[in-house]
mmCIF file of C-alpha atoms in Angstrom:
data_model
loop_
_atom_site.group_PDB
_atom_site.id
_atom_site.type_symbol
_atom_site.label_atom_id
_atom_site.label_comp_id
_atom_site.label_asym_id
_atom_site.label_seq_id
_atom_site.Cartn_x
_atom_site.Cartn_y
_atom_site.Cartn_z
ATOM 1 C CA UNK A 1 28.695 20.046 25.704
ATOM 2 C CA UNK A 2 32.259 20.986 24.838
ATOM 3 C CA UNK A 3 34.016 23.968 26.400
ATOM 4 C CA UNK A 4 37.560 25.238 26.153
ATOM 5 C CA UNK A 5 39.285 27.321 28.789
ATOM 6 C CA UNK A 6 42.551 29.201 28.844
ATOM 7 C CA UNK A 7 45.038 26.396 29.341
ATOM 8 C CA UNK A 8 43.419 24.222 26.635
ATOM 9 C CA UNK A 9 43.955 26.563 23.710
ATOM 10 C CA UNK A 10 47.151 26.436 21.590
ATOM 11 C CA UNK A 11 49.226 29.425 20.459
ATOM 12 C CA UNK A 12 47.491 29.741 17.077
ATOM 13 C CA UNK A 13 44.381 31.191 18.732
ATOM 14 C CA UNK A 14 46.387 34.358 19.452
ATOM 15 C CA UNK A 15 47.893 34.872 15.993
ATOM 16 C CA UNK A 16 45.529 36.915 13.820
ATOM 17 C CA UNK A 17 45.321 39.562 16.520
ATOM 18 C CA UNK A 18 49.109 40.079 16.270
ATOM 19 C CA UNK A 19 49.188 40.624 12.505
ATOM 20 C CA UNK A 20 51.611 43.473 11.663
ATOM 21 C CA UNK A 21 51.329 43.151 7.877
ATOM 22 C CA UNK A 22 48.439 45.594 7.481
ATOM 23 C CA UNK A 23 46.943 48.652 9.085
ATOM 24 C CA UNK A 24 44.625 48.046 12.045
ATOM 25 C CA UNK A 25 41.003 47.562 10.985
ATOM 26 C CA UNK A 26 39.239 50.823 10.056
ATOM 27 C CA UNK A 27 42.184 53.000 11.117
ATOM 28 C CA UNK A 28 44.273 55.131 8.767
ATOM 29 C CA UNK A 29 47.817 54.592 9.971
ATOM 30 C CA UNK A 30 47.825 52.390 13.086
ATOM 31 C CA UNK A 31 50.096 49.337 12.933
ATOM 32 C CA UNK A 32 50.717 46.834 15.729
ATOM 33 C CA UNK A 33 54.122 46.409 17.307
ATOM 34 C CA UNK A 34 55.596 43.032 16.422
ATOM 35 C CA UNK A 35 55.289 40.469 19.225
ATOM 36 C CA UNK A 36 57.205 37.194 18.686
ATOM 37 C CA UNK A 37 55.576 33.982 19.857
ATOM 38 C CA UNK A 38 58.009 33.551 22.733
ATOM 39 C CA UNK A 39 57.153 37.003 24.168
ATOM 40 C CA UNK A 40 53.355 36.864 23.960
ATOM 41 C CA UNK A 41 52.842 35.940 27.622
ATOM 42 C CA UNK A 42 52.868 38.851 30.048
ATOM 43 C CA UNK A 43 55.186 36.930 32.354
ATOM 44 C CA UNK A 44 57.956 37.066 29.734
ATOM 45 C CA UNK A 45 60.145 40.201 30.054
ATOM 46 C CA UNK A 46 59.844 42.469 26.996
ATOM 47 C CA UNK A 47 61.584 45.766 27.911
ATOM 48 C CA UNK A 48 61.106 47.224 24.403
ATOM 49 C CA UNK A 49 57.369 46.639 24.421
ATOM 50 C CA UNK A 50 55.683 50.009 23.819
ATOM 51 C CA UNK A 51 52.752 49.468 21.444
ATOM 52 C CA UNK A 52 50.533 52.223 20.022
ATOM 53 C CA UNK A 53 47.596 53.247 22.227
ATOM 54 C CA UNK A 54 44.536 53.440 20.006
ATOM 55 C CA UNK A 55 40.815 53.756 20.616
ATOM 56 C CA UNK A 56 38.715 54.678 17.593
ATOM 57 C CA UNK A 57 37.096 58.117 17.722
ATOM 58 C CA UNK A 58 34.014 56.485 16.178
ATOM 59 C CA UNK A 59 33.287 54.844 19.543
ATOM 60 C CA UNK A 60 32.881 58.094 21.439
ATOM 61 C CA UNK A 61 29.312 58.795 22.490
ATOM 62 C CA UNK A 62 27.952 55.536 21.112
ATOM 63 C CA UNK A 63 25.294 54.044 23.442
ATOM 64 C CA UNK A 64 26.701 50.508 22.969
ATOM 65 C CA UNK A 65 30.290 51.521 23.801
ATOM 66 C CA UNK A 66 32.091 52.146 27.092
ATOM 67 C CA UNK A 67 33.223 55.577 28.150
ATOM 68 C CA UNK A 68 36.846 56.476 28.814
ATOM 69 C CA UNK A 69 36.158 56.800 32.553
ATOM 70 C CA UNK A 70 37.683 53.555 33.763
ATOM 71 C CA UNK A 71 37.059 54.392 37.423
ATOM 72 C CA UNK A 72 33.344 53.687 37.001
ATOM 73 C CA UNK A 73 33.794 50.152 35.620
ATOM 74 C CA UNK A 74 33.103 47.021 37.699
ATOM 75 C CA UNK A 75 35.568 44.452 36.414
ATOM 76 C CA UNK A 76 35.109 40.657 36.426
ATOM 77 C CA UNK A 77 31.432 40.952 37.363
ATOM 78 C CA UNK A 78 28.031 42.010 36.099
ATOM 79 C CA UNK A 79 28.164 45.797 35.746
ATOM 80 C CA UNK A 80 24.503 46.792 35.601
ATOM 81 C CA UNK A 81 23.313 45.030 32.436
ATOM 82 C CA UNK A 82 26.833 44.782 30.991
ATOM 83 C CA UNK A 83 28.512 41.425 31.521
ATOM 84 C CA UNK A 84 32.218 42.017 32.242
ATOM 85 C CA UNK A 85 32.835 38.412 33.294
ATOM 86 C CA UNK A 86 35.211 36.514 31.009
ATOM 87 C CA UNK A 87 34.357 33.021 29.761
ATOM 88 C CA UNK A 88 38.042 32.185 30.152
ATOM 89 C CA UNK A 89 39.411 33.317 33.492
ATOM 90 C CA UNK A 90 39.479 36.175 35.953
ATOM 91 C CA UNK A 91 41.526 38.833 34.178
ATOM 92 C CA UNK A 92 43.987 41.239 35.752
ATOM 93 C CA UNK A 93 43.721 45.023 35.905
ATOM 94 C CA UNK A 94 46.911 46.946 35.118
ATOM 95 C CA UNK A 95 46.987 50.765 35.160
ATOM 96 C CA UNK A 96 43.172 50.689 35.558
ATOM 97 C CA UNK A 97 42.796 48.705 32.332
ATOM 98 C CA UNK A 98 41.843 45.033 31.848
ATOM 99 C CA UNK A 99 44.726 42.911 30.597
ATOM 100 C CA UNK A 100 44.158 40.458 27.743
ATOM 101 C CA UNK A 101 44.486 37.020 29.396
ATOM 102 C CA UNK A 102 46.134 35.570 26.294
ATOM 103 C CA UNK A 103 48.967 38.061 26.316
ATOM 104 C CA UNK A 104 50.386 40.854 24.219
ATOM 105 C CA UNK A 105 48.794 41.876 20.913
ATOM 106 C CA UNK A 106 51.032 44.779 19.877
ATOM 107 C CA UNK A 107 48.276 47.342 20.442
ATOM 108 C CA UNK A 108 46.912 49.082 23.551
ATOM 109 C CA UNK A 109 43.515 50.725 24.051
ATOM 110 C CA UNK A 110 40.174 49.432 22.806
ATOM 111 C CA UNK A 111 40.816 49.651 19.073
ATOM 112 C CA UNK A 112 37.401 49.388 17.461
ATOM 113 C CA UNK A 113 35.801 47.265 20.191
ATOM 114 C CA UNK A 114 32.956 48.698 22.217
ATOM 115 C CA UNK A 115 33.928 47.320 25.627
ATOM 116 C CA UNK A 116 37.061 47.328 27.718
ATOM 117 C CA UNK A 117 37.885 43.742 28.638
ATOM 118 C CA UNK A 118 35.731 40.935 27.211
ATOM 119 C CA UNK A 119 33.371 41.736 24.345
ATOM 120 C CA UNK A 120 30.809 38.936 24.241
ATOM 121 C CA UNK A 121 29.508 37.491 20.970
ATOM 122 C CA UNK A 122 27.501 34.478 19.852
ATOM 123 C CA UNK A 123 28.049 32.375 16.719
ATOM 124 C CA UNK A 124 25.331 30.026 15.420
ATOM 125 C CA UNK A 125 26.448 27.220 13.108
ATOM 126 C CA UNK A 126 23.301 26.304 11.148
ATOM 127 C CA UNK A 127 23.923 23.031 9.335
ATOM 128 C CA UNK A 128 22.558 20.099 7.365
ATOM 129 C CA UNK A 129 23.630 17.063 5.352
ATOM 130 C CA UNK A 130 22.989 17.570 1.632
ATOM 131 C CA UNK A 131 23.736 14.782 -0.855
ATOM 132 C CA UNK A 132 25.737 13.107 1.888
ATOM 133 C CA UNK A 133 27.881 16.219 2.501
ATOM 134 C CA UNK A 134 27.948 18.252 5.706
ATOM 135 C CA UNK A 135 27.172 21.924 5.048
ATOM 136 C CA UNK A 136 26.764 25.098 7.086
ATOM 137 C CA UNK A 137 25.514 28.599 6.342
ATOM 138 C CA UNK A 138 28.288 31.184 6.007
ATOM 139 C CA UNK A 139 28.374 34.880 5.177
ATOM 140 C CA UNK A 140 30.965 36.994 3.408
ATOM 141 C CA UNK A 141 31.812 39.810 5.821
ATOM 142 C CA UNK A 142 31.426 43.348 4.600
ATOM 143 C CA UNK A 143 34.498 44.633 6.485
ATOM 144 C CA UNK A 144 37.229 42.066 5.719
ATOM 145 C CA UNK A 145 35.688 40.133 2.820
ATOM 146 C CA UNK A 146 36.343 36.827 4.621
ATOM 147 C CA UNK A 147 33.815 34.028 4.917
ATOM 148 C CA UNK A 148 32.472 33.666 8.448
ATOM 149 C CA UNK A 149 29.854 32.156 10.723
ATOM 150 C CA UNK A 150 26.934 34.661 10.827
ATOM 151 C CA UNK A 151 27.256 35.752 14.458
ATOM 152 C CA UNK A 152 27.422 39.004 16.383
ATOM 153 C CA UNK A 153 27.508 40.846 19.696
ATOM 154 C CA UNK A 154 25.415 40.032 22.759
ATOM 155 C CA UNK A 155 23.392 43.102 23.757
ATOM 156 C CA UNK A 156 23.408 44.232 27.422
ATOM 157 C CA UNK A 157 20.962 42.104 29.389
ATOM 158 C CA UNK A 158 20.325 39.794 26.431
ATOM 159 C CA UNK A 159 20.288 36.017 26.822
ATOM 160 C CA UNK A 160 22.855 34.402 24.524
ATOM 161 C CA UNK A 161 20.181 32.136 23.004
ATOM 162 C CA UNK A 162 18.311 35.220 21.831
ATOM 163 C CA UNK A 163 21.550 36.626 20.392
ATOM 164 C CA UNK A 164 22.160 33.457 18.385
ATOM 165 C CA UNK A 165 18.720 33.617 16.791
ATOM 166 C CA UNK A 166 18.773 37.409 16.302
ATOM 167 C CA UNK A 167 22.204 37.549 14.688
ATOM 168 C CA UNK A 168 21.472 34.703 12.294
ATOM 169 C CA UNK A 169 18.209 36.377 11.322
ATOM 170 C CA UNK A 170 19.922 39.740 10.754
ATOM 171 C CA UNK A 171 22.920 38.443 8.806
ATOM 172 C CA UNK A 172 21.590 35.440 6.866
ATOM 173 C CA UNK A 173 17.877 36.227 6.515
ATOM 174 C CA UNK A 174 18.138 40.026 6.042
ATOM 175 C CA UNK A 175 16.257 40.580 9.296
ATOM 176 C CA UNK A 176 13.164 38.589 8.353
ATOM 177 C CA UNK A 177 12.125 36.240 11.173
ATOM 178 C CA UNK A 178 11.304 32.951 9.435
ATOM 179 C CA UNK A 179 8.820 31.135 11.689
ATOM 180 C CA UNK A 180 9.616 27.798 10.019
ATOM 181 C CA UNK A 181 12.932 27.860 11.911
ATOM 182 C CA UNK A 182 11.372 27.850 15.393
ATOM 183 C CA UNK A 183 11.827 24.087 15.674
ATOM 184 C CA UNK A 184 15.463 24.394 14.593
ATOM 185 C CA UNK A 185 16.268 26.897 17.371
ATOM 186 C CA UNK A 186 15.353 24.225 19.942
ATOM 187 C CA UNK A 187 18.122 21.859 18.746
ATOM 188 C CA UNK A 188 21.200 23.836 19.811
ATOM 189 C CA UNK A 189 24.336 22.020 20.989
ATOM 190 C CA UNK A 190 27.108 24.168 22.478
ATOM 191 C CA UNK A 191 30.520 23.538 20.884
ATOM 192 C CA UNK A 192 32.710 26.256 22.369
ATOM 193 C CA UNK A 193 32.785 29.051 24.936
ATOM 194 C CA UNK A 194 35.903 31.194 25.122
ATOM 195 C CA UNK A 195 38.451 33.454 23.425
ATOM 196 C CA UNK A 196 38.340 34.548 19.780
ATOM 197 C CA UNK A 197 41.497 35.322 17.793
ATOM 198 C CA UNK A 198 39.931 38.450 16.306
ATOM 199 C CA UNK A 199 41.639 41.142 14.210
ATOM 200 C CA UNK A 200 40.187 43.792 16.543
ATOM 201 C CA UNK A 201 41.667 42.432 19.799
ATOM 202 C CA UNK A 202 44.032 44.596 21.794
ATOM 203 C CA UNK A 203 45.952 44.343 25.069
ATOM 204 C CA UNK A 204 42.909 45.773 26.861
ATOM 205 C CA UNK A 205 39.872 44.607 24.872
ATOM 206 C CA UNK A 206 39.176 41.259 23.269
ATOM 207 C CA UNK A 207 36.465 39.098 21.733
ATOM 208 C CA UNK A 208 34.915 36.051 23.402
ATOM 209 C CA UNK A 209 32.076 33.938 22.060
ATOM 210 C CA UNK A 210 29.673 31.081 22.531
ATOM 211 C CA UNK A 211 29.383 28.765 19.501
ATOM 212 C CA UNK A 212 26.222 26.671 19.133
ATOM 213 C CA UNK A 213 25.370 24.175 16.389
ATOM 214 C CA UNK A 214 21.768 24.084 15.160
ATOM 215 C CA UNK A 215 21.627 21.004 12.951
ATOM 216 C CA UNK A 216 18.680 20.289 10.668
ATOM 217 C CA UNK A 217 17.970 16.590 10.199
ATOM 218 C CA UNK A 218 14.345 17.104 9.141
ATOM 219 C CA UNK A 219 14.717 19.132 5.946
ATOM 220 C CA UNK A 220 13.555 22.373 7.555
ATOM 221 C CA UNK A 221 16.245 24.430 5.793
ATOM 222 C CA UNK A 222 15.631 23.107 2.288
ATOM 223 C CA UNK A 223 12.936 25.695 1.538
ATOM 224 C CA UNK A 224 14.407 28.647 3.446
ATOM 225 C CA UNK A 225 15.338 31.655 1.316
ATOM 226 C CA UNK A 226 18.617 33.057 2.618
ATOM 227 C CA UNK A 227 19.569 36.674 1.981
ATOM 228 C CA UNK A 228 22.596 38.592 3.268
ATOM 229 C CA UNK A 229 21.879 41.383 5.739
ATOM 230 C CA UNK A 230 23.427 44.854 5.746
ATOM 231 C CA UNK A 231 26.683 43.715 7.423
ATOM 232 C CA UNK A 232 27.308 40.956 4.869
ATOM 233 C CA UNK A 233 28.092 40.902 1.149
ATOM 234 C CA UNK A 234 26.856 37.387 0.507
ATOM 235 C CA UNK A 235 25.383 34.311 2.193
ATOM 236 C CA UNK A 236 25.698 30.707 1.045
ATOM 237 C CA UNK A 237 26.147 27.086 2.054
ATOM 238 C CA UNK A 238 29.741 25.915 2.550
ATOM 239 C CA UNK A 239 30.551 22.215 2.313
ATOM 240 C CA UNK A 240 32.863 20.521 4.824
ATOM 241 C CA UNK A 241 35.512 18.351 3.194
ATOM 242 C CA UNK A 242 38.607 16.703 4.761
ATOM 243 C CA UNK A 243 40.472 17.398 1.502
ATOM 244 C CA UNK A 244 39.688 21.122 1.385
ATOM 245 C CA UNK A 245 40.923 23.707 3.887
ATOM 246 C CA UNK A 246 38.404 26.456 4.581
ATOM 247 C CA UNK A 247 39.848 29.931 5.173
ATOM 248 C CA UNK A 248 37.553 31.738 7.574
ATOM 249 C CA UNK A 249 37.414 34.879 9.697
ATOM 250 C CA UNK A 250 39.053 35.108 13.151
ATOM 251 C CA UNK A 251 38.886 31.784 15.090
ATOM 252 C CA UNK A 252 36.049 30.443 12.934
ATOM 253 C CA UNK A 253 38.254 27.774 11.345
ATOM 254 C CA UNK A 254 38.799 26.325 14.827
ATOM 255 C CA UNK A 255 35.057 26.397 15.521
ATOM 256 C CA UNK A 256 34.300 24.603 12.260
ATOM 257 C CA UNK A 257 36.783 21.857 13.178
ATOM 258 C CA UNK A 258 34.854 21.315 16.416
ATOM 259 C CA UNK A 259 31.602 21.313 14.454
ATOM 260 C CA UNK A 260 32.942 18.787 11.928
ATOM 261 C CA UNK A 261 34.184 16.505 14.720
ATOM 262 C CA UNK A 262 30.726 16.566 16.285
ATOM 263 C CA UNK A 263 29.420 15.084 13.016
ATOM 264 C CA UNK A 264 32.282 12.550 12.797
ATOM 265 C CA UNK A 265 34.313 14.386 10.158
ATOM 266 C CA UNK A 266 37.969 15.005 10.957
ATOM 267 C CA UNK A 267 39.623 17.908 9.141
#
């Protein structure tokens, strides 16, 4: 089992969430304030730091999203069925808001994320060797158009193993539970547990995930009919090659490197 914690991760895992070249996801005119690499850490003085404060109006009243009443939140612990414990570290609270443990992002508020603080996801890497090549199932995201691992959010009170199976079924099998995969779901090997360099991250809300590899060495996947779910445009096998650089969503390129290393391929 391989896990990464805060001090293990290099600067590049906090890059996509500082992108100032385009408008913030699903907003009309919100742009991040530029944060240079040397001023990312909160400990570094940045007197001119005054980023926009943005929480999408689309989150208001949603049953899966937090309210704006921060006084009722129980930080760094289980809050009813909502897990507010970070995989990374105990996070600080500043002005009643959780503070992103990786530093400044150029944007305050929750953005488009449902939870203040850590937003927990799960990413299943379903793989096989085909004609001697290592492959994994990927989807084309409907929001950014990028190729990605078919994962998603952990529901309140849900075990992460159930999330892994549910999200793969929803995004790569169009919601149809294929019983032939039951044996595959027993083979999971955890590759990563920690922070995600996600476009949606802000100073006060961020993505974290658990990445698990389900590898088929019995030909179970050869007859499975994959079909993209409602959140995806397309689903297909991607081949891992040391000579070809895959461009993937958020921190997924980092996760695929860990996956490739597990199968003795160094990218």
